[in-house]
CSV table of C-alpha atoms and ligand atoms in Angstrom, one decimal:
chain,number,residue,atom,x,y,z
A,920,UNK,CA,29.0,7.1,0.8
A,921,UNK,CA,30.0,3.7,-1.2
A,922,UNK,CA,27.9,0.7,-1.6
A,923,UNK,CA,29.3,-2.9,-2.8
A,924,UNK,CA,27.3,-5.1,-5.0
A,925,UNK,CA,27.3,-8.3,-6.2
A,926,UNK,CA,25.3,-8.4,-9.5
A,927,UNK,CA,21.9,-9.9,-8.4
A,928,UNK,CA,22.8,-10.4,-4.9
A,929,UNK,CA,20.8,-9.3,-2.0
A,930,UNK,CA,22.8,-5.8,-2.5
A,931,UNK,CA,20.4,-5.4,-5.1
A,932,UNK,CA,17.6,-4.1,-2.5
A,933,UNK,CA,19.9,-1.1,-1.2
A,934,UNK,CA,20.8,-0.4,-4.7
A,935,UNK,CA,17.1,-0.2,-6.1
A,936,UNK,CA,16.8,2.1,-2.8
A,937,UNK,CA,19.7,4.4,-3.8
A,938,UNK,CA,18.0,4.9,-7.2
A,939,UNK,CA,14.4,5.3,-5.8
A,940,UNK,CA,15.5,8.1,-3.4
A,941,UNK,CA,17.8,9.5,-5.9
A,942,UNK,CA,20.9,9.3,-3.4
A,943,UNK,CA,24.4,10.2,-4.1
A,944,UNK,CA,26.1,6.8,-3.5
A,945,UNK,CA,29.0,5.3,-5.3
A,946,UNK,CA,28.3,1.7,-6.7
A,947,UNK,CA,31.2,-0.8,-6.6
A,948,UNK,CA,31.2,-4.0,-8.1
A,949,UNK,CA,32.6,-7.0,-6.1
A,950,UNK,CA,33.5,-9.8,-8.5
A,951,UNK,CA,31.8,-13.0,-7.0
A,952,UNK,CA,34.4,-15.5,-8.1
A,953,UNK,CA,37.5,-13.7,-7.1
A,954,UNK,CA,36.2,-11.2,-4.3
A,955,UNK,CA,38.3,-8.6,-5.9
A,956,UNK,CA,37.5,-5.1,-6.4
A,957,UNK,CA,37.5,-3.1,-9.7
A,958,UNK,CA,41.0,-1.5,-8.5
A,959,UNK,CA,42.4,-5.0,-7.7
A,960,UNK,CA,42.2,-5.0,-4.1
A,961,UNK,CA,40.6,-7.7,-2.1
A,962,UNK,CA,37.3,-6.9,-0.9
A,963,UNK,CA,38.1,-8.5,2.6
A,964,UNK,CA,40.2,-5.5,3.1
A,965,UNK,CA,37.1,-3.4,3.2
A,966,UNK,CA,34.6,-5.9,4.4
A,967,UNK,CA,36.1,-8.7,6.3
A,968,UNK,CA,32.9,-10.8,6.5
A,969,UNK,CA,33.3,-11.1,2.7
A,970,UNK,CA,29.8,-10.7,2.0
A,971,UNK,CA,27.5,-8.0,0.5
A,972,UNK,CA,25.6,-5.9,1.4
A,973,UNK,CA,27.9,-3.5,2.7
A,974,UNK,CA,28.7,0.1,2.6
A,975,UNK,CA,31.6,2.9,3.7
A,976,UNK,CA,30.0,5.8,5.2
A,977,UNK,CA,31.3,9.4,4.3
A,978,UNK,CA,33.3,9.2,7.7
A,979,UNK,CA,35.0,5.8,6.6
A,980,UNK,CA,33.2,3.5,8.8
A,981,UNK,CA,32.1,0.2,7.5
A,982,UNK,CA,28.5,-0.6,7.7
A,983,UNK,CA,27.4,-4.4,6.9
A,984,UNK,CA,23.9,-6.3,7.0
A,985,UNK,CA,21.3,-5.6,4.5
A,986,UNK,CA,18.7,-4.4,6.9
A,987,UNK,CA,21.2,-2.0,8.8
A,988,UNK,CA,22.4,-0.7,5.1
A,989,UNK,CA,18.8,-0.1,4.2
A,990,UNK,CA,18.1,1.6,7.3
A,991,UNK,CA,20.8,4.0,6.8
A,992,UNK,CA,20.1,4.8,3.2
A,993,UNK,CA,16.5,5.2,4.4
A,994,UNK,CA,17.6,7.9,6.8
A,995,UNK,CA,19.3,9.9,3.9
A,996,UNK,CA,16.5,9.8,1.8
A,997,UNK,CA,14.5,13.1,1.6
A,998,UNK,CA,11.3,11.3,2.0
A,999,UNK,CA,10.3,9.5,5.3
A,1000,UNK,CA,8.0,7.0,3.7
A,1001,UNK,CA,11.0,4.5,2.7
A,1002,UNK,CA,11.1,4.1,6.5
A,1003,UNK,CA,8.1,5.2,8.6
A,1004,UNK,CA,9.1,7.1,11.8
A,1005,UNK,CA,10.6,5.1,14.8
A,1006,UNK,CA,7.7,4.2,17.2
A,1007,UNK,CA,5.0,4.3,14.4
A,1008,UNK,CA,3.1,0.9,13.7
A,1009,UNK,CA,4.1,1.7,10.2
A,1010,UNK,CA,7.7,1.5,11.3
A,1011,UNK,CA,7.3,-1.8,13.2
A,1012,UNK,CA,5.4,-3.4,10.1
A,1013,UNK,CA,8.0,-2.5,7.6
A,1014,UNK,CA,10.5,-4.3,10.2
A,1015,UNK,CA,8.4,-7.3,10.4
A,1016,UNK,CA,8.5,-7.6,6.6
A,1017,UNK,CA,12.3,-7.1,6.5
A,1018,UNK,CA,12.7,-9.6,9.0
A,1019,UNK,CA,10.5,-12.1,6.9
A,1020,UNK,CA,12.2,-11.8,3.9
A,1021,UNK,CA,15.7,-11.8,5.7
A,1022,UNK,CA,14.9,-15.1,7.8
A,1023,UNK,CA,12.0,-16.8,5.9
A,1024,UNK,CA,13.2,-16.5,2.3
A,1025,UNK,CA,16.7,-15.0,1.9
A,1026,UNK,CA,18.9,-17.2,4.6
A,1027,UNK,CA,16.5,-20.1,4.8
A,1028,UNK,CA,15.7,-20.6,1.1
A,1029,UNK,CA,18.0,-18.7,-1.1
A,1030,UNK,CA,21.1,-19.3,0.8
A,1031,UNK,CA,20.4,-23.0,0.8
A,1032,UNK,CA,19.8,-23.5,-2.6
A,1033,UNK,CA,22.6,-21.6,-3.7
A,1034,UNK,CA,25.2,-23.1,-1.3
A,1035,UNK,CA,27.2,-25.8,-3.1
A,1036,UNK,CA,28.0,-27.7,0.3
A,1037,UNK,CA,24.3,-28.1,1.1
A,1038,UNK,CA,23.0,-31.6,0.6
A,1039,UNK,CA,20.8,-32.1,-2.3
A,1040,UNK,CA,17.9,-33.7,-0.3
A,1041,UNK,CA,17.7,-30.7,1.9
A,1042,UNK,CA,17.9,-28.4,-1.0
A,1043,UNK,CA,14.6,-30.2,-2.2
A,1044,UNK,CA,13.0,-29.9,1.1
A,1045,UNK,CA,13.9,-26.0,1.4
A,1046,UNK,CA,12.6,-25.5,-1.9
A,1047,UNK,CA,9.3,-26.9,-1.2
A,1048,UNK,CA,8.7,-24.4,1.3
A,1049,UNK,CA,8.6,-21.6,-1.3
A,1050,UNK,CA,4.6,-22.1,-2.0
A,1051,UNK,CA,3.6,-21.3,1.7
A,1052,UNK,CA,5.9,-18.3,1.6
A,1053,UNK,CA,4.2,-17.1,-1.8
A,1054,UNK,CA,1.0,-17.8,0.0
A,1055,UNK,CA,1.4,-15.6,3.0
A,1056,UNK,CA,2.9,-12.8,1.1
A,1057,UNK,CA,0.1,-13.0,-1.2
A,1058,UNK,CA,-2.4,-12.8,1.4
A,1059,UNK,CA,-1.0,-9.6,2.7
A,1060,UNK,CA,-0.9,-8.0,-1.0
A,1061,UNK,CA,-4.6,-8.7,-1.1
A,1062,UNK,CA,-5.1,-6.1,1.4
A,1063,UNK,CA,-2.0,-3.6,0.6
A,1064,UNK,CA,-0.6,-2.0,-2.4
A,1065,UNK,CA,3.1,-2.3,-1.1
A,1066,UNK,CA,4.4,-5.2,1.3
A,1067,UNK,CA,4.3,-3.0,4.6
A,1068,UNK,CA,1.2,-0.8,3.8
A,1069,UNK,CA,0.4,1.8,1.4
A,1070,UNK,CA,3.6,3.3,0.5
A,1071,UNK,CA,6.9,2.0,-1.1
A,1072,UNK,CA,9.3,1.1,1.5
A,1073,UNK,CA,12.6,-0.4,2.1
A,1074,UNK,CA,10.7,-3.9,2.9
A,1075,UNK,CA,9.7,-3.7,-0.8
A,1076,UNK,CA,13.1,-3.4,-2.1
A,1077,UNK,CA,14.2,-6.5,-0.1
A,1078,UNK,CA,11.1,-8.5,-1.3
A,1079,UNK,CA,11.8,-7.3,-5.2
A,1080,UNK,CA,15.3,-8.7,-4.8
A,1081,UNK,CA,13.8,-12.1,-3.5
A,1082,UNK,CA,11.3,-12.1,-6.7
A,1083,UNK,CA,14.2,-11.6,-8.6
A,1084,UNK,CA,15.7,-14.7,-7.0
A,1085,UNK,CA,12.7,-16.6,-7.6
A,1086,UNK,CA,12.8,-15.6,-11.4
A,1087,UNK,CA,16.4,-16.9,-11.5
A,1088,UNK,CA,15.5,-20.2,-10.0
A,1089,UNK,CA,12.7,-20.4,-12.5
A,1090,UNK,CA,9.9,-20.9,-9.9
A,1091,UNK,CA,6.2,-19.7,-10.8
A,1092,UNK,CA,4.2,-17.4,-9.0
A,1093,UNK,CA,1.5,-17.4,-11.2
A,1094,UNK,CA,-1.1,-19.1,-8.7
A,1095,UNK,CA,-0.9,-16.2,-6.6
A,1096,UNK,CA,-2.8,-13.3,-8.2
A,1097,UNK,CA,-1.8,-10.4,-6.0
A,1098,UNK,CA,1.6,-11.5,-5.9
A,1099,UNK,CA,1.9,-11.6,-9.5
A,1100,UNK,CA,0.3,-8.2,-10.1
A,1101,UNK,CA,2.7,-6.9,-7.3
A,1102,UNK,CA,5.7,-8.2,-9.3
A,1103,UNK,CA,4.5,-6.6,-12.3
A,1104,UNK,CA,4.0,-3.3,-10.7
A,1105,UNK,CA,7.5,-3.5,-8.8
A,1106,UNK,CA,9.3,-4.6,-11.7
A,1107,UNK,CA,7.8,-1.9,-13.9
A,1108,UNK,CA,9.3,0.7,-11.5
A,1109,UNK,CA,12.2,2.7,-13.3
A,1110,UNK,CA,14.3,2.4,-10.4
A,1111,UNK,CA,14.0,-1.4,-10.4
A,1112,UNK,CA,14.4,-1.5,-14.2
A,1113,UNK,CA,17.6,0.8,-14.1
A,1114,UNK,CA,19.1,-1.1,-11.0
A,1115,UNK,CA,18.6,-4.4,-12.8
A,1116,UNK,CA,20.0,-3.2,-16.3
A,1117,UNK,CA,23.0,-1.7,-14.6
A,1118,UNK,CA,23.8,-5.0,-12.6
A,1119,UNK,CA,23.3,-7.0,-15.9
A,1120,UNK,CA,25.8,-4.6,-17.7
A,1121,UNK,CA,28.8,-5.3,-15.1
B,370,LIG,N1,23.3,-11.3,6.8
B,370,LIG,C1,24.0,-10.8,5.4
B,370,LIG,C2,23.9,-11.9,4.5
B,370,LIG,C3,24.5,-11.6,3.2
B,370,LIG,C4,24.5,-12.6,2.3
B,370,LIG,O1,24.1,-13.6,2.3
B,370,LIG,N2,25.4,-12.0,1.1
B,370,LIG,C5,25.5,-12.9,-0.2
B,370,LIG,C6,24.8,-12.5,-1.2
B,370,LIG,S1,23.0,-12.2,-1.1
B,370,LIG,C7,26.8,-12.9,-0.4
B,370,LIG,O2,27.7,-12.0,-0.3
B,370,LIG,N3,27.4,-14.0,-1.1
B,370,LIG,C8,28.7,-14.1,-1.5
B,370,LIG,C9,29.4,-14.9,-0.6
B,370,LIG,O3,29.0,-15.3,0.5
B,370,LIG,O4,30.7,-15.4,-0.8
B,370,LIG,C10,23.3,-9.4,5.1
B,370,LIG,O5,22.0,-9.5,5.3
B,370,LIG,O6,23.8,-8.5,4.4
Protein backbone atom coordinates (compact mmCIF):
# COMPACT_ATOMS: atom_id res chain seq x y z
CA UNK A 1 0.00 0.00 0.00
CA UNK A 2 1.16 3.52 -0.78
CA UNK A 3 0.17 6.68 1.10
CA UNK A 4 0.55 10.02 -0.67
CA UNK A 5 1.35 12.96 1.54
CA UNK A 6 1.96 16.68 1.38
CA UNK A 7 4.07 17.80 4.37
CA UNK A 8 1.83 19.19 7.14
CA UNK A 9 -1.38 18.51 5.15
CA UNK A 10 -4.24 16.40 6.45
CA UNK A 11 -2.45 13.27 5.21
CA UNK A 12 -0.45 13.66 8.44
CA UNK A 13 -3.33 11.91 10.24
CA UNK A 14 -2.94 8.74 8.16
CA UNK A 15 0.86 9.05 8.42
CA UNK A 16 0.65 9.12 12.23
CA UNK A 17 -1.57 6.03 12.18
CA UNK A 18 0.92 4.19 9.94
CA UNK A 19 3.60 4.79 12.56
CA UNK A 20 1.33 4.24 15.55
CA UNK A 21 0.19 0.84 14.20
CA UNK A 22 3.57 0.00 12.63
CA UNK A 23 1.98 -0.67 9.23
CA UNK A 24 3.92 -1.58 6.12
CA UNK A 25 2.97 1.41 3.97
CA UNK A 26 5.17 3.25 1.48
CA UNK A 27 5.08 7.02 2.08
CA UNK A 28 5.26 9.11 -1.08
CA UNK A 29 5.65 12.88 -1.09
CA UNK A 30 3.49 15.02 -3.35
CA UNK A 31 5.04 18.40 -4.08
CA UNK A 32 2.42 20.99 -3.13
CA UNK A 33 3.55 23.61 -5.67
CA UNK A 34 4.08 21.38 -8.73
CA UNK A 35 1.78 18.47 -7.81
CA UNK A 36 4.55 16.13 -8.99
CA UNK A 37 5.71 12.88 -7.49
CA UNK A 38 9.38 12.16 -6.75
CA UNK A 39 9.61 10.12 -10.01
CA UNK A 40 8.47 13.18 -12.02
CA UNK A 41 4.95 11.95 -12.79
CA UNK A 42 1.97 14.21 -12.29
CA UNK A 43 0.10 13.31 -9.09
CA UNK A 44 -3.18 13.63 -11.03
CA UNK A 45 -2.22 10.46 -12.95
CA UNK A 46 -2.60 8.60 -9.66
CA UNK A 47 -5.25 10.71 -7.92
CA UNK A 48 -7.37 12.73 -10.37
CA UNK A 49 -8.85 14.83 -7.55
CA UNK A 50 -5.30 16.16 -7.04
CA UNK A 51 -5.57 16.28 -3.27
CA UNK A 52 -4.30 14.28 -0.35
CA UNK A 53 -5.26 12.16 1.46
CA UNK A 54 -5.02 9.34 -1.10
CA UNK A 55 -3.56 5.87 -1.14
CA UNK A 56 -3.13 3.03 -3.60
CA UNK A 57 -4.05 -0.36 -2.25
CA UNK A 58 -2.07 -3.53 -2.89
CA UNK A 59 -4.60 -4.50 -5.61
CA UNK A 60 -3.85 -1.21 -7.39
CA UNK A 61 -7.14 0.50 -6.52
CA UNK A 62 -7.11 4.15 -5.53
CA UNK A 63 -8.64 5.12 -2.19
CA UNK A 64 -9.24 8.81 -1.42
CA UNK A 65 -10.69 10.93 1.40
CA UNK A 66 -8.95 11.21 4.72
CA UNK A 67 -11.59 9.42 6.79
CA UNK A 68 -11.90 6.53 4.31
CA UNK A 69 -8.12 6.07 4.27
CA UNK A 70 -8.04 6.16 8.09
CA UNK A 71 -10.80 3.51 8.24
CA UNK A 72 -8.85 1.32 5.84
CA UNK A 73 -5.56 1.69 7.69
CA UNK A 74 -7.31 0.95 10.98
CA UNK A 75 -8.66 -2.27 9.49
CA UNK A 76 -5.06 -3.35 8.73
CA UNK A 77 -3.86 -2.61 12.25
CA UNK A 78 -3.40 -5.52 14.62
CA UNK A 79 -5.32 -3.77 17.39
CA UNK A 80 -9.01 -2.92 17.19
CA UNK A 81 -8.70 0.12 19.39
CA UNK A 82 -7.79 2.51 16.56
CA UNK A 83 -11.36 2.01 15.32
CA UNK A 84 -13.68 0.07 17.63
CA UNK A 85 -15.90 -2.61 16.09
CA UNK A 86 -18.75 -1.52 13.82
CA UNK A 87 -22.05 -1.24 15.65
CA UNK A 88 -20.54 -0.36 19.01
CA UNK A 89 -21.16 3.03 20.55
CA UNK A 90 -17.38 3.52 20.62
CA UNK A 91 -17.29 3.13 16.82
CA UNK A 92 -20.04 5.71 16.46
CA UNK A 93 -18.30 8.12 18.85
CA UNK A 94 -15.08 7.78 16.83
CA UNK A 95 -17.02 8.59 13.64
CA UNK A 96 -18.70 11.51 15.40
CA UNK A 97 -15.34 13.10 16.24
CA UNK A 98 -13.83 12.37 12.83
CA UNK A 99 -16.80 14.15 11.27
CA UNK A 100 -16.47 17.09 13.66
CA UNK A 101 -12.80 17.61 12.80
CA UNK A 102 -13.47 17.16 9.06
CA UNK A 103 -16.42 19.50 8.77
CA UNK A 104 -16.18 22.01 11.59
CA UNK A 105 -12.41 22.47 11.55
CA UNK A 106 -10.70 21.13 8.43
CA UNK A 107 -12.96 22.16 5.57
CA UNK A 108 -14.71 25.06 7.24
CA UNK A 109 -11.82 26.78 9.00
CA UNK A 110 -8.38 25.65 7.78
CA UNK A 111 -9.44 25.25 4.15
CA UNK A 112 -10.82 28.79 4.12
CA UNK A 113 -7.87 30.38 5.90
CA UNK A 114 -5.35 28.77 3.51
CA UNK A 115 -7.47 29.39 0.40
CA UNK A 116 -5.88 32.20 -1.66
CA UNK A 117 -9.21 33.07 -3.25
CA UNK A 118 -11.28 33.38 -0.07
CA UNK A 119 -12.12 37.03 0.74
CA UNK A 120 -10.13 38.54 3.63
CA UNK A 121 -13.25 39.53 5.58
CA UNK A 122 -14.58 36.00 5.37
CA UNK A 123 -11.25 34.61 6.60
CA UNK A 124 -11.39 36.92 9.63
CA UNK A 125 -14.91 35.73 10.43
CA UNK A 126 -14.02 32.05 9.97
CA UNK A 127 -10.95 32.41 12.20
CA UNK A 128 -13.17 33.87 14.92
CA UNK A 129 -14.96 30.51 15.12
CA UNK A 130 -11.86 28.73 16.44
CA UNK A 131 -12.35 29.48 20.18
CA UNK A 132 -15.80 27.87 20.11
CA UNK A 133 -14.26 24.77 18.54
CA UNK A 134 -11.53 24.68 21.21
CA UNK A 135 -14.13 25.06 23.96
CA UNK A 136 -16.20 22.17 22.61
CA UNK A 137 -13.20 19.85 22.32
CA UNK A 138 -11.93 20.94 25.74
CA UNK A 139 -15.27 20.02 27.31
CA UNK A 140 -14.91 16.48 25.95
CA UNK A 141 -11.26 16.19 27.06
CA UNK A 142 -12.24 17.12 30.61
CA UNK A 143 -14.07 13.76 30.60
CA UNK A 144 -11.91 11.45 28.49
CA UNK A 145 -8.18 10.89 27.97
CA UNK A 146 -8.52 10.64 24.19
CA UNK A 147 -10.99 12.50 22.01
CA UNK A 148 -13.42 9.63 21.44
CA UNK A 149 -12.99 7.78 24.72
CA UNK A 150 -10.37 5.95 26.73
CA UNK A 151 -8.10 4.76 23.95
CA UNK A 152 -6.12 6.32 21.14
CA UNK A 153 -8.15 6.17 17.92
CA UNK A 154 -8.11 7.44 14.35
CA UNK A 155 -10.09 10.45 15.59
CA UNK A 156 -7.03 11.43 17.64
CA UNK A 157 -4.78 11.30 14.58
CA UNK A 158 -7.09 13.73 12.75
CA UNK A 159 -7.35 16.04 15.77
CA UNK A 160 -3.56 16.00 16.20
CA UNK A 161 -3.27 17.23 12.62
CA UNK A 162 -5.83 19.96 13.35
CA UNK A 163 -3.78 21.05 16.38
CA UNK A 164 -0.67 21.11 14.17
CA UNK A 165 -2.58 23.52 11.87
CA UNK A 166 -3.58 25.66 14.85
CA UNK A 167 0.10 25.88 15.79
CA UNK A 168 1.09 26.86 12.22
CA UNK A 169 -1.56 29.59 12.33
CA UNK A 170 -0.06 30.91 15.57
CA UNK A 171 -3.33 30.54 17.48
CA UNK A 172 -3.13 29.84 21.21
CA UNK A 173 -5.05 27.10 22.98
CA UNK A 174 -3.68 27.96 26.42
CA UNK A 175 -7.07 29.13 27.89
CA UNK A 176 -8.33 25.56 27.45
CA UNK A 177 -6.44 23.45 29.98
CA UNK A 178 -7.68 19.97 29.07
CA UNK A 179 -6.98 20.63 25.39
CA UNK A 180 -3.53 22.03 26.20
CA UNK A 181 -2.68 18.95 28.28
CA UNK A 182 -4.02 16.67 25.54
CA UNK A 183 -1.87 18.41 22.95
CA UNK A 184 1.24 17.96 25.11
CA UNK A 185 0.47 14.26 25.59
CA UNK A 186 -0.26 13.67 21.91
CA UNK A 187 2.74 15.59 20.59
CA UNK A 188 4.99 13.60 22.95
CA UNK A 189 3.92 10.31 21.37
CA UNK A 190 6.84 8.78 19.44
CA UNK A 191 4.59 8.23 16.38
CA UNK A 192 3.66 11.91 16.23
CA UNK A 193 7.21 13.11 16.76
CA UNK A 194 8.54 10.74 14.08
CA UNK A 195 5.81 11.67 11.57
CA UNK A 196 6.37 15.42 12.04
CA UNK A 197 10.17 15.07 11.85
CA UNK A 198 9.90 12.95 8.69
CA UNK A 199 7.56 15.40 6.96
CA UNK A 200 9.72 18.35 7.95
CA UNK A 201 12.74 16.60 6.40
CA UNK A 202 11.03 16.14 3.00
N1 LIG B 1 -12.07 15.81 1.42
C1 LIG B 1 -10.65 15.63 1.31
C2 LIG B 1 -10.00 16.97 1.59
C3 LIG B 1 -8.63 16.96 1.16
C4 LIG B 1 -7.91 18.29 1.28
O1 LIG B 1 -8.46 19.36 1.60
N2 LIG B 1 -6.60 18.17 1.06
C5 LIG B 1 -5.72 19.31 1.04
C6 LIG B 1 -4.65 19.22 2.13
S1 LIG B 1 -5.30 19.19 3.76
C7 LIG B 1 -4.95 19.33 -0.28
O2 LIG B 1 -4.68 18.30 -0.87
N3 LIG B 1 -4.58 20.54 -0.69
C8 LIG B 1 -3.85 20.73 -1.88
C9 LIG B 1 -4.73 21.18 -3.00
O3 LIG B 1 -5.96 21.22 -2.87
O4 LIG B 1 -4.15 21.49 -4.06
C10 LIG B 1 -10.14 14.55 2.27
O5 LIG B 1 -10.75 14.43 3.34
O6 LIG B 1 -9.16 13.86 1.98
